[in-house]
Amino acid sequence: MTGTTEENTGEAVSRPRKSSWRYIGPGIVVAATGVGAGDLVATLIAGSKFGYTLLWAAVIGCVVKIALAEAAGRWHLATGRTLFDGWRSLGSWTTGYFVVYVVIWGFVYGAAAMSSSALPLDALFPGTMDLKWWAVLCGLVGLAFVWFNQYAVFEKVMTVLVGVMFVVTVYLAIRVTPNLGDAFAGLAPVLPDGSLIYTLGLIGGVGGTITLAAYGYWVNAKGWTDTGWMKVMRLDNRVAYITTGIFVVSMLFVGAELLHSSGIALAKGDKGLLDLSGILADRYGTATSKLFLVGFFATSFTSLIGVWHGVSLMFADFVSNYRKRGASTTGEEVASGSREKSLPFRAYLLWLTFPPIALLFLDQPFGLVIVYGVIGAFFMPFLALTLVWLLNSSRTPAEWRNGILSNVMLAGAGLLFVVLCVQQVRELPW
C-alpha cells in the first residue's frame, strides 16, 4: 500500500494525510470491543458506592488507553511491521506467552462473551428459549458474520452498534438528571476510604483488553500501512477513547444518581445489568428498560465480534511469523485482506466458538478459572512494557520513537497494570 497504492479517495497512501473525520473507523471498532458489559457494571458499582467522586479516575483511564493504543498504532505505521513481529524480536519468551494466553484466554472468553450477549436477549424475549441456547446462537451468529465478511463490512456494523450504545448510554445519563456541580467536583483527584481498588479498576479496567493490541491490526486492515497515515491514526485513536469516556461517564452518572442516593446494590458481573434493567423499569417504565436492554446487547455483541475478528487476526499473524521463521510480517499483508480468509484466522474463530459452547453446559473447571485469571492479569503489563521497549529501541525509526510524554504515560500504565495484576491474582479463588 505504499507508493502508488490508492484508497477510495484516489490519493496516494504514502502522502501525509490531514486529520479528517471521514477516515475514522478502527478507533470506533476498538472502543466498541474494549467496553464490555462487565466494564459497565464495574463503573455502575463505583458510581453507586462513591457517587461522582471517582469521575477523575475514569477520565485518567481513558487517557491511559489513548497512550497505549497510539503506541500500538504508531509501531505498525512507523515500522511497517506488525506488533507480533515486534514482540518476536524481543525473544522467544514473547511467543510462548502469547500462545498460552490466546489459547486459554480464548477458550474461557468465548463462553463469557456468548453468555453476556445472551443475557439481554433472554430478558427481551422471555420464555423463548433457554439462556444457554441464546448464548450458542450469539456465538454462531458471530462466527458466521466474521467468517463471511472482511474488515470493511465489519467496521460498518460495529459503527452502527456503537451508535446504539451511544444513544442508549447518553439517554440514560440525561434521564437520571445528573448533578453537574457534583460531577465537576468529581474531577478533583480524591480517594475516599475503601475506594482504592475501585479507583484502580476504573483507570485500568474499562476498555483495557487484548483489543488494545489489536488496534494496530485494524489500522492496517483499514489500509493504513505507513507514516502518511500517522495524523489520521492519532485522531482516530482520540475519537475512540473520547467515545469510551462518554460511555463510562454516562454509566457513572447513572450509578451516582440512580443507585448511590437510594443505596441500591447491583450484582457483580454481567447480571448486574439485568438488575439495573429492573430498576429502570420501576423508575422510568418498560420502554426505558427495553431500550437499555438493547444497548446492553449492543455492548456485549460488539465485544464478541470484535474479539472474534481482532484476536483472530493476531493469531493469524503469529502463525505467519512462525512459518516465515525470522522474516518480518508487514502491515501490507494485513491490509491485503488475505489474512481474514486464511486457515489460521478461521481456525482460531472456530476455537473461540465451539469449545466454549461445550463450556457453557458445564461448570467452569476450577483450575481453568485460576489459569485464565492469572495469564489474563499479566497481559496488560506485558503490552505496556513491551511497547516501551520496542518504541525506545532501534527497531523503531528515530523520528517515531517515544518522547518524554509517551514514555511517562506508557511506563505509568505498565506500573498501574502490574499493581492491578497483583490485586487480581490475590482475589482469585485459590
Tab-separated table of C-alpha atoms in Angstrom:
chain	number	residue	atom	x	y	z
A	1	MET	CA	0.000	0.000	0.000
A	2	THR	CA	2.965	2.294	-0.249
A	3	GLY	CA	3.985	4.205	-3.339
A	4	THR	CA	1.249	4.065	-5.922
A	5	THR	CA	-1.474	2.221	-3.989
A	6	GLU	CA	-4.688	4.205	-3.628
A	7	GLU	CA	-7.679	4.086	-1.321
A	8	ASN	CA	-11.280	5.054	-2.114
A	9	THR	CA	-10.290	8.699	-2.344
A	10	GLY	CA	-7.831	8.043	-5.161
A	11	GLU	CA	-4.989	9.712	-3.260
A	12	ALA	CA	-1.587	8.077	-2.839
A	13	VAL	CA	-1.367	6.436	0.556
A	14	SER	CA	2.295	7.366	1.070
A	15	ARG	CA	1.471	11.093	1.094
A	16	PRO	CA	0.856	12.521	4.607
A	17	ARG	CA	-2.864	12.856	5.206
A	18	LYS	CA	-4.619	15.605	7.070
A	19	SER	CA	-6.634	14.509	10.090
A	20	SER	CA	-10.164	14.045	8.834
A	21	TRP	CA	-13.346	12.639	10.339
A	22	ARG	CA	-14.138	10.854	7.070
A	23	TYR	CA	-11.332	8.370	7.737
A	24	ILE	CA	-12.454	7.397	11.250
A	25	GLY	CA	-13.005	3.660	11.694
A	26	PRO	CA	-10.537	1.480	13.617
A	27	GLY	CA	-10.979	3.694	16.673
A	28	ILE	CA	-14.722	3.068	16.706
A	29	VAL	CA	-14.016	-0.659	16.464
A	30	VAL	CA	-11.532	-0.691	19.363
A	31	ALA	CA	-13.819	1.466	21.523
A	32	ALA	CA	-16.777	-0.855	20.950
A	33	THR	CA	-14.771	-4.027	21.512
A	34	GLY	CA	-12.926	-2.786	24.583
A	35	VAL	CA	-16.010	-1.760	26.560
A	36	GLY	CA	-17.952	-4.831	27.581
A	37	ALA	CA	-20.901	-5.394	29.877
A	38	GLY	CA	-18.591	-6.201	32.797
A	39	ASP	CA	-16.868	-2.828	32.401
A	40	LEU	CA	-20.193	-1.011	32.552
A	41	VAL	CA	-21.171	-2.921	35.702
A	42	ALA	CA	-17.860	-2.027	37.352
A	43	THR	CA	-18.475	1.623	36.524
A	44	LEU	CA	-22.050	1.486	37.811
A	45	ILE	CA	-20.894	-0.085	41.078
A	46	ALA	CA	-18.207	2.584	41.508
A	47	GLY	CA	-20.866	5.265	40.964
A	48	SER	CA	-23.298	3.561	43.352
A	49	LYS	CA	-20.696	3.360	46.139
A	50	PHE	CA	-18.913	6.690	45.749
A	51	GLY	CA	-21.190	8.904	43.658
A	52	TYR	CA	-19.254	11.227	41.375
A	53	THR	CA	-16.097	11.141	43.499
A	54	LEU	CA	-14.159	8.796	41.191
A	55	LEU	CA	-15.023	10.560	37.938
A	56	TRP	CA	-11.416	11.725	37.678
A	57	ALA	CA	-10.236	8.083	37.644
A	58	ALA	CA	-12.479	7.268	34.671
A	59	VAL	CA	-11.025	10.235	32.763
A	60	ILE	CA	-7.437	9.207	33.549
A	61	GLY	CA	-8.282	5.675	32.436
A	62	CYS	CA	-9.277	6.944	29.009
A	63	VAL	CA	-6.057	8.967	28.710
A	64	VAL	CA	-4.014	5.858	29.603
A	65	LYS	CA	-5.770	3.842	26.884
A	66	ILE	CA	-5.189	6.626	24.338
A	67	ALA	CA	-1.459	6.357	25.056
A	68	LEU	CA	-1.420	2.564	24.761
A	69	ALA	CA	-3.459	2.338	21.563
A	70	GLU	CA	-1.494	5.220	19.989
A	71	ALA	CA	1.735	3.381	20.731
A	72	ALA	CA	0.444	0.169	19.130
A	73	GLY	CA	-0.785	2.043	16.049
A	74	ARG	CA	2.447	4.052	15.822
A	75	TRP	CA	4.531	0.866	15.822
A	76	HIS	CA	2.544	-0.566	12.890
A	77	LEU	CA	2.745	2.638	10.830
A	78	ALA	CA	6.315	3.702	11.681
A	79	THR	CA	7.952	0.317	11.107
A	80	GLY	CA	5.615	-1.253	8.555
A	81	ARG	CA	5.761	-4.364	10.772
A	82	THR	CA	3.061	-5.953	12.871
A	83	LEU	CA	3.081	-5.870	16.662
A	84	PHE	CA	3.614	-9.607	16.905
A	85	ASP	CA	6.646	-9.232	14.641
A	86	GLY	CA	7.956	-6.677	17.126
A	87	TRP	CA	7.278	-8.969	20.081
A	88	ARG	CA	9.112	-11.804	18.370
A	89	SER	CA	12.183	-9.584	18.016
A	90	LEU	CA	12.322	-9.311	21.822
A	91	GLY	CA	12.856	-13.038	22.262
A	92	SER	CA	11.091	-16.380	22.077
A	93	TRP	CA	9.541	-15.860	25.538
A	94	THR	CA	7.037	-13.415	23.996
A	95	THR	CA	5.866	-16.043	21.518
A	96	GLY	CA	5.445	-18.619	24.285
A	97	TYR	CA	3.452	-16.226	26.417
A	98	PHE	CA	1.204	-15.144	23.559
A	99	VAL	CA	0.382	-18.714	22.514
A	100	VAL	CA	-0.524	-19.818	26.046
A	101	TYR	CA	-2.531	-16.636	26.541
A	102	VAL	CA	-4.650	-16.774	23.379
A	103	VAL	CA	-5.361	-20.496	23.692
A	104	ILE	CA	-6.582	-20.451	27.313
A	105	TRP	CA	-7.974	-16.918	27.284
A	106	GLY	CA	-9.888	-17.542	24.051
A	107	PHE	CA	-11.444	-20.721	25.431
A	108	VAL	CA	-12.848	-19.052	28.549
A	109	TYR	CA	-13.562	-15.654	26.975
A	110	GLY	CA	-15.622	-17.260	24.222
A	111	ALA	CA	-18.051	-18.696	26.773
A	112	ALA	CA	-18.168	-15.429	28.734
A	113	ALA	CA	-18.841	-13.317	25.624
A	114	MET	CA	-21.617	-15.593	24.422
A	115	SER	CA	-23.270	-15.616	27.863
A	116	SER	CA	-23.037	-11.826	28.136
A	117	SER	CA	-24.704	-11.359	24.741
A	118	ALA	CA	-27.406	-13.886	25.648
A	119	LEU	CA	-28.498	-12.222	28.908
A	120	PRO	CA	-30.241	-9.161	27.367
A	121	LEU	CA	-31.829	-11.289	24.623
A	122	ASP	CA	-33.265	-13.651	27.238
A	123	ALA	CA	-34.672	-10.647	29.119
A	124	LEU	CA	-36.088	-9.054	25.959
A	125	PHE	CA	-37.721	-12.291	24.793
A	126	PRO	CA	-38.525	-14.199	27.997
A	127	GLY	CA	-39.543	-17.815	27.641
A	128	THR	CA	-38.406	-18.091	24.022
A	129	MET	CA	-35.515	-20.439	24.715
A	130	ASP	CA	-33.059	-21.356	27.453
A	131	LEU	CA	-30.274	-18.836	28.214
A	132	LYS	CA	-27.584	-21.316	27.120
A	133	TRP	CA	-29.192	-21.687	23.693
A	134	TRP	CA	-29.342	-17.900	23.310
A	135	ALA	CA	-25.604	-17.949	24.067
A	136	VAL	CA	-24.992	-20.643	21.445
A	137	LEU	CA	-26.975	-18.616	18.902
A	138	CYS	CA	-24.910	-15.481	19.619
A	139	GLY	CA	-21.676	-17.417	19.191
A	140	LEU	CA	-22.761	-18.961	15.898
A	141	VAL	CA	-24.032	-15.635	14.516
A	142	GLY	CA	-20.729	-14.003	15.481
A	143	LEU	CA	-18.805	-16.823	13.843
A	144	ALA	CA	-20.793	-16.612	10.596
A	145	PHE	CA	-20.558	-12.822	10.451
A	146	VAL	CA	-16.771	-12.672	10.865
A	147	TRP	CA	-16.206	-15.760	8.677
A	148	PHE	CA	-18.031	-14.360	5.639
A	149	ASN	CA	-17.187	-10.646	5.908
A	150	GLN	CA	-13.919	-8.733	5.727
A	151	TYR	CA	-12.880	-5.609	7.588
A	152	ALA	CA	-14.921	-3.011	5.643
A	153	VAL	CA	-18.284	-4.640	6.428
A	154	PHE	CA	-17.179	-5.490	9.965
A	155	GLU	CA	-16.344	-1.818	10.623
A	156	LYS	CA	-19.712	-0.601	9.299
A	157	VAL	CA	-21.676	-2.995	11.516
A	158	MET	CA	-19.565	-2.074	14.538
A	159	THR	CA	-20.218	1.615	13.841
A	160	VAL	CA	-23.986	1.033	13.822
A	161	LEU	CA	-23.823	-0.882	17.109
A	162	VAL	CA	-21.663	1.833	18.666
A	163	GLY	CA	-24.319	4.342	17.620
A	164	VAL	CA	-26.897	2.262	19.527
A	165	MET	CA	-24.609	2.108	22.583
A	166	PHE	CA	-24.006	5.851	22.412
A	167	VAL	CA	-27.701	6.782	22.150
A	168	VAL	CA	-28.710	4.470	24.998
A	169	THR	CA	-25.968	5.429	27.478
A	170	VAL	CA	-26.272	9.175	26.838
A	171	TYR	CA	-30.086	8.970	27.050
A	172	LEU	CA	-29.847	7.221	30.432
A	173	ALA	CA	-27.328	9.755	31.707
A	174	ILE	CA	-29.672	12.601	30.752
A	175	ARG	CA	-32.738	10.772	32.086
A	176	VAL	CA	-31.327	10.417	35.605
A	177	THR	CA	-30.685	14.205	35.649
A	178	PRO	CA	-27.031	14.345	36.775
A	179	ASN	CA	-25.882	16.927	39.292
A	180	LEU	CA	-23.332	18.769	37.156
A	181	GLY	CA	-21.853	20.601	40.114
A	182	ASP	CA	-21.032	17.344	41.869
A	183	ALA	CA	-19.802	15.895	38.580
A	184	PHE	CA	-17.290	18.728	38.066
A	185	ALA	CA	-16.206	18.338	41.679
A	186	GLY	CA	-15.535	14.666	40.899
A	187	LEU	CA	-12.748	15.708	38.514
A	188	ALA	CA	-10.581	16.574	41.530
A	189	PRO	CA	-8.445	13.544	42.487
A	190	VAL	CA	-9.841	12.275	45.793
A	191	LEU	CA	-9.616	8.790	47.320
A	192	PRO	CA	-12.481	8.075	49.723
A	193	ASP	CA	-11.976	5.304	52.292
A	194	GLY	CA	-12.229	1.884	50.681
A	195	SER	CA	-12.072	3.230	47.136
A	196	LEU	CA	-8.537	2.258	46.083
A	197	ILE	CA	-9.464	-0.964	44.282
A	198	TYR	CA	-12.418	0.694	42.528
A	199	THR	CA	-10.161	3.580	41.502
A	200	LEU	CA	-7.508	1.294	40.057
A	201	GLY	CA	-10.208	-0.688	38.277
A	202	LEU	CA	-11.687	2.438	36.683
A	203	ILE	CA	-8.271	3.602	35.496
A	204	GLY	CA	-7.062	0.239	34.279
A	205	GLY	CA	-10.092	-1.875	33.551
A	206	VAL	CA	-12.513	-0.085	31.258
A	207	GLY	CA	-11.598	-0.628	27.617
A	208	GLY	CA	-8.333	-2.309	28.576
A	209	THR	CA	-8.018	-5.759	26.991
A	210	ILE	CA	-6.074	-7.547	24.262
A	211	THR	CA	-8.112	-5.435	21.827
A	212	LEU	CA	-5.735	-2.558	22.546
A	213	ALA	CA	-3.040	-4.685	20.916
A	214	ALA	CA	-5.430	-5.482	18.056
A	215	TYR	CA	-5.808	-1.771	17.274
A	216	GLY	CA	-2.694	-1.723	15.080
A	217	TYR	CA	-4.040	-4.664	13.093
A	218	TRP	CA	-7.332	-2.870	12.481
A	219	VAL	CA	-5.363	0.212	11.415
A	220	ASN	CA	-3.611	-1.944	8.810
A	221	ALA	CA	-6.836	-3.709	7.798
A	222	LYS	CA	-8.301	-0.259	7.083
A	223	GLY	CA	-5.500	0.238	4.540
A	224	TRP	CA	-3.272	2.478	6.662
A	225	THR	CA	0.215	0.999	6.381
A	226	ASP	CA	2.772	3.815	6.512
A	227	THR	CA	3.618	7.066	8.282
A	228	GLY	CA	1.485	9.092	5.889
A	229	TRP	CA	-1.461	7.936	7.990
A	230	MET	CA	0.037	8.868	11.372
A	231	LYS	CA	-2.049	12.021	11.948
A	232	VAL	CA	-5.194	10.253	10.849
A	233	MET	CA	-4.472	7.339	13.214
A	234	ARG	CA	-3.949	9.693	16.134
A	235	LEU	CA	-7.253	11.478	15.507
A	236	ASP	CA	-8.983	8.107	15.109
A	237	ASN	CA	-7.484	6.897	18.395
A	238	ARG	CA	-8.557	10.020	20.294
A	239	VAL	CA	-12.093	9.624	18.951
A	240	ALA	CA	-12.030	6.004	20.185
A	241	TYR	CA	-11.301	6.848	23.765
A	242	ILE	CA	-13.373	10.006	23.917
A	243	THR	CA	-16.239	7.713	22.865
A	244	THR	CA	-15.213	5.245	25.570
A	245	GLY	CA	-15.073	8.119	28.048
A	246	ILE	CA	-18.633	9.136	27.191
A	247	PHE	CA	-19.840	5.559	27.797
A	248	VAL	CA	-18.023	5.366	31.126
A	249	VAL	CA	-19.025	8.808	32.391
A	250	SER	CA	-22.643	8.200	31.381
A	251	MET	CA	-22.799	4.956	33.348
A	252	LEU	CA	-21.047	6.573	36.317
A	253	PHE	CA	-23.780	9.242	36.265
A	254	VAL	CA	-26.432	6.517	36.283
A	255	GLY	CA	-24.721	4.769	39.177
A	256	ALA	CA	-24.334	8.004	41.124
A	257	GLU	CA	-27.875	9.299	40.616
A	258	LEU	CA	-29.982	6.148	40.379
A	259	LEU	CA	-28.161	3.829	42.781
A	260	HIS	CA	-25.972	5.878	45.151
A	261	SER	CA	-28.748	8.077	46.512
A	262	SER	CA	-31.076	5.122	47.155
A	263	GLY	CA	-28.411	2.706	48.396
A	264	ILE	CA	-29.279	0.051	45.791
A	265	ALA	CA	-26.614	-2.626	45.240
A	266	LEU	CA	-26.056	-4.421	41.940
A	267	ALA	CA	-24.844	-7.969	41.454
A	268	LYS	CA	-21.256	-8.212	40.228
A	269	GLY	CA	-20.638	-9.286	36.647
A	270	ASP	CA	-22.921	-9.010	33.655
A	271	LYS	CA	-26.035	-9.934	35.654
A	272	GLY	CA	-25.727	-6.570	37.392
A	273	LEU	CA	-27.040	-5.001	34.188
A	274	LEU	CA	-30.188	-7.117	34.459
A	275	ASP	CA	-30.617	-5.724	37.988
A	276	LEU	CA	-30.345	-2.229	36.526
A	277	SER	CA	-32.927	-3.095	33.884
A	278	GLY	CA	-35.430	-3.934	36.621
A	279	ILE	CA	-34.668	-0.712	38.485
A	280	LEU	CA	-35.129	1.331	35.294
A	281	ALA	CA	-38.474	-0.377	34.636
A	282	ASP	CA	-39.690	0.511	38.144
A	283	ARG	CA	-38.455	4.106	37.946
A	284	TYR	CA	-38.967	5.119	34.300
A	285	GLY	CA	-41.198	2.473	32.736
A	286	THR	CA	-40.877	-0.582	30.493
A	287	ALA	CA	-39.859	1.361	27.366
A	288	THR	CA	-36.719	2.748	29.043
A	289	SER	CA	-35.894	-0.698	30.427
A	290	LYS	CA	-36.254	-2.303	26.983
A	291	LEU	CA	-34.126	0.401	25.378
A	292	PHE	CA	-31.448	-0.247	27.971
A	293	LEU	CA	-31.509	-3.986	27.208
A	294	VAL	CA	-30.983	-3.189	23.512
A	295	GLY	CA	-27.950	-1.104	24.498
A	296	PHE	CA	-26.771	-3.926	26.780
A	297	PHE	CA	-26.920	-6.344	23.835
A	298	ALA	CA	-25.051	-3.899	21.540
A	299	THR	CA	-22.341	-3.519	24.199
A	300	SER	CA	-21.912	-7.269	24.631
A	301	PHE	CA	-22.169	-8.282	20.985
A	302	THR	CA	-19.662	-5.682	19.777
A	303	SER	CA	-17.169	-7.127	22.249
A	304	LEU	CA	-17.901	-10.612	20.929
A	305	ILE	CA	-17.477	-9.932	17.210
A	306	GLY	CA	-14.614	-7.503	17.892
A	307	VAL	CA	-12.599	-10.203	19.648
A	308	TRP	CA	-13.649	-12.817	17.072
A	309	HIS	CA	-12.142	-10.576	14.363
A	310	GLY	CA	-9.231	-8.756	16.048
A	311	VAL	CA	-7.690	-11.593	18.063
A	312	SER	CA	-8.114	-13.980	15.124
A	313	LEU	CA	-6.082	-11.506	13.044
A	314	MET	CA	-3.378	-11.553	15.716
A	315	PHE	CA	-3.379	-15.344	15.835
A	316	ALA	CA	-3.077	-15.499	12.034
A	317	ASP	CA	-0.091	-13.148	12.308
A	318	PHE	CA	1.504	-15.418	14.922
A	319	VAL	CA	1.184	-18.404	12.567
A	320	SER	CA	2.577	-16.371	9.662
A	321	ASN	CA	5.584	-15.367	11.777
A	322	TYR	CA	6.168	-18.953	12.806
A	323	ARG	CA	6.077	-20.172	9.211
A	324	LYS	CA	8.472	-17.484	7.986
A	325	ARG	CA	10.990	-18.355	10.733
A	326	GLY	CA	12.641	-14.957	11.005
A	327	ALA	CA	11.295	-12.981	8.052
A	328	SER	CA	9.236	-9.930	9.028
A	329	THR	CA	5.487	-9.795	8.572
A	330	THR	CA	4.227	-6.467	7.315
A	331	GLY	CA	1.174	-4.290	7.692
A	332	GLU	CA	0.589	-4.577	3.948
A	333	GLU	CA	-0.070	-8.291	4.362
A	334	VAL	CA	-2.835	-7.463	6.861
A	335	ALA	CA	-4.169	-4.695	4.580
A	336	SER	CA	-4.474	-7.102	1.644
A	337	GLY	CA	-7.344	-8.890	3.400
A	338	SER	CA	-5.827	-12.320	2.764
A	339	ARG	CA	-5.387	-12.952	6.497
A	340	GLU	CA	-9.152	-12.832	7.058
A	341	LYS	CA	-9.614	-15.734	4.640
A	342	SER	CA	-6.629	-17.729	5.892
A	343	LEU	CA	-6.776	-21.102	7.622
A	344	PRO	CA	-5.207	-19.844	10.920
A	345	PHE	CA	-7.716	-16.952	11.133
A	346	ARG	CA	-10.639	-19.311	10.661
A	347	ALA	CA	-9.154	-21.979	12.914
A	348	TYR	CA	-8.965	-19.500	15.788
A	349	LEU	CA	-12.522	-18.353	15.017
A	350	LEU	CA	-13.637	-21.957	15.466
A	351	TRP	CA	-11.610	-22.198	18.692
A	352	LEU	CA	-13.362	-19.101	20.068
A	353	THR	CA	-16.758	-20.598	19.245
A	354	PHE	CA	-17.113	-24.377	19.568
A	355	PRO	CA	-15.008	-25.419	22.609
A	356	PRO	CA	-16.563	-22.545	24.632
A	357	ILE	CA	-20.037	-23.773	23.632
A	358	ALA	CA	-19.194	-27.023	25.433
A	359	LEU	CA	-18.037	-24.970	28.418
A	360	LEU	CA	-21.426	-23.237	28.537
A	361	PHE	CA	-23.045	-26.524	29.533
A	362	LEU	CA	-20.517	-27.287	32.284
A	363	ASP	CA	-19.390	-25.533	35.413
A	364	GLN	CA	-16.071	-23.862	34.619
A	365	PRO	CA	-13.292	-26.141	35.891
A	366	PHE	CA	-11.705	-24.616	38.976
A	367	GLY	CA	-8.135	-24.893	37.701
A	368	LEU	CA	-9.059	-23.336	34.348
A	369	VAL	CA	-10.579	-20.307	36.067
A	370	ILE	CA	-7.357	-19.757	38.028
A	371	VAL	CA	-5.059	-20.132	34.997
A	372	TYR	CA	-7.322	-17.834	32.943
A	373	GLY	CA	-7.271	-15.193	35.677
A	374	VAL	CA	-3.507	-15.308	36.102
A	375	ILE	CA	-2.491	-15.064	32.428
A	376	GLY	CA	-5.233	-12.523	31.745
A	377	ALA	CA	-3.971	-10.295	34.551
A	378	PHE	CA	-0.453	-10.380	33.129
A	379	PHE	CA	-1.399	-9.334	29.592
A	380	MET	CA	-1.823	-5.583	30.095
A	381	PRO	CA	1.550	-5.145	31.896
A	382	PHE	CA	3.085	-7.236	29.091
A	383	LEU	CA	1.571	-4.953	26.440
A	384	ALA	CA	2.519	-1.668	28.120
A	385	LEU	CA	6.105	-2.613	28.974
A	386	THR	CA	6.908	-4.292	25.640
A	387	LEU	CA	5.658	-1.178	23.830
A	388	VAL	CA	8.052	0.927	25.946
A	389	TRP	CA	10.850	-1.435	24.944
A	390	LEU	CA	10.018	-1.509	21.235
A	391	LEU	CA	9.400	2.223	20.838
A	392	ASN	CA	12.623	3.278	22.545
A	393	SER	CA	14.853	0.925	20.563
A	394	SER	CA	16.493	0.962	17.148
A	395	ARG	CA	13.634	-1.238	15.925
A	396	THR	CA	11.636	1.996	15.544
A	397	PRO	CA	12.813	4.804	13.209
A	398	ALA	CA	14.240	7.657	15.308
A	399	GLU	CA	11.560	10.134	14.230
A	400	TRP	CA	8.793	7.943	15.645
A	401	ARG	CA	10.335	6.752	18.892
A	402	ASN	CA	8.771	7.671	22.207
A	403	GLY	CA	9.094	11.174	23.545
A	404	ILE	CA	9.115	12.020	27.240
A	405	LEU	CA	5.326	12.203	27.479
A	406	SER	CA	4.813	8.842	25.768
A	407	ASN	CA	7.389	7.183	27.995
A	408	VAL	CA	5.813	8.616	31.140
A	409	MET	CA	2.334	7.513	30.052
A	410	LEU	CA	3.372	4.003	28.991
A	411	ALA	CA	5.634	3.409	31.994
A	412	GLY	CA	2.895	4.693	34.293
A	413	ALA	CA	0.387	2.409	32.582
A	414	GLY	CA	2.776	-0.515	32.969
A	415	LEU	CA	3.185	0.098	36.711
A	416	LEU	CA	-0.577	0.553	37.130
A	417	PHE	CA	-1.273	-2.731	35.374
A	418	VAL	CA	1.343	-4.519	37.480
A	419	VAL	CA	-0.495	-3.350	40.627
A	420	LEU	CA	-3.833	-4.424	39.139
A	421	CYS	CA	-2.277	-7.745	38.132
A	422	VAL	CA	-1.110	-8.439	41.694
A	423	GLN	CA	-4.517	-7.470	43.069
A	424	GLN	CA	-6.369	-9.633	40.546
A	425	VAL	CA	-4.163	-12.654	41.292
A	426	ARG	CA	-4.741	-12.156	45.038
A	427	GLU	CA	-8.523	-12.140	44.503
A	428	LEU	CA	-8.565	-15.408	42.537
A	429	PRO	CA	-10.337	-18.365	44.215
A	430	TRP	CA	-7.152	-20.235	45.036
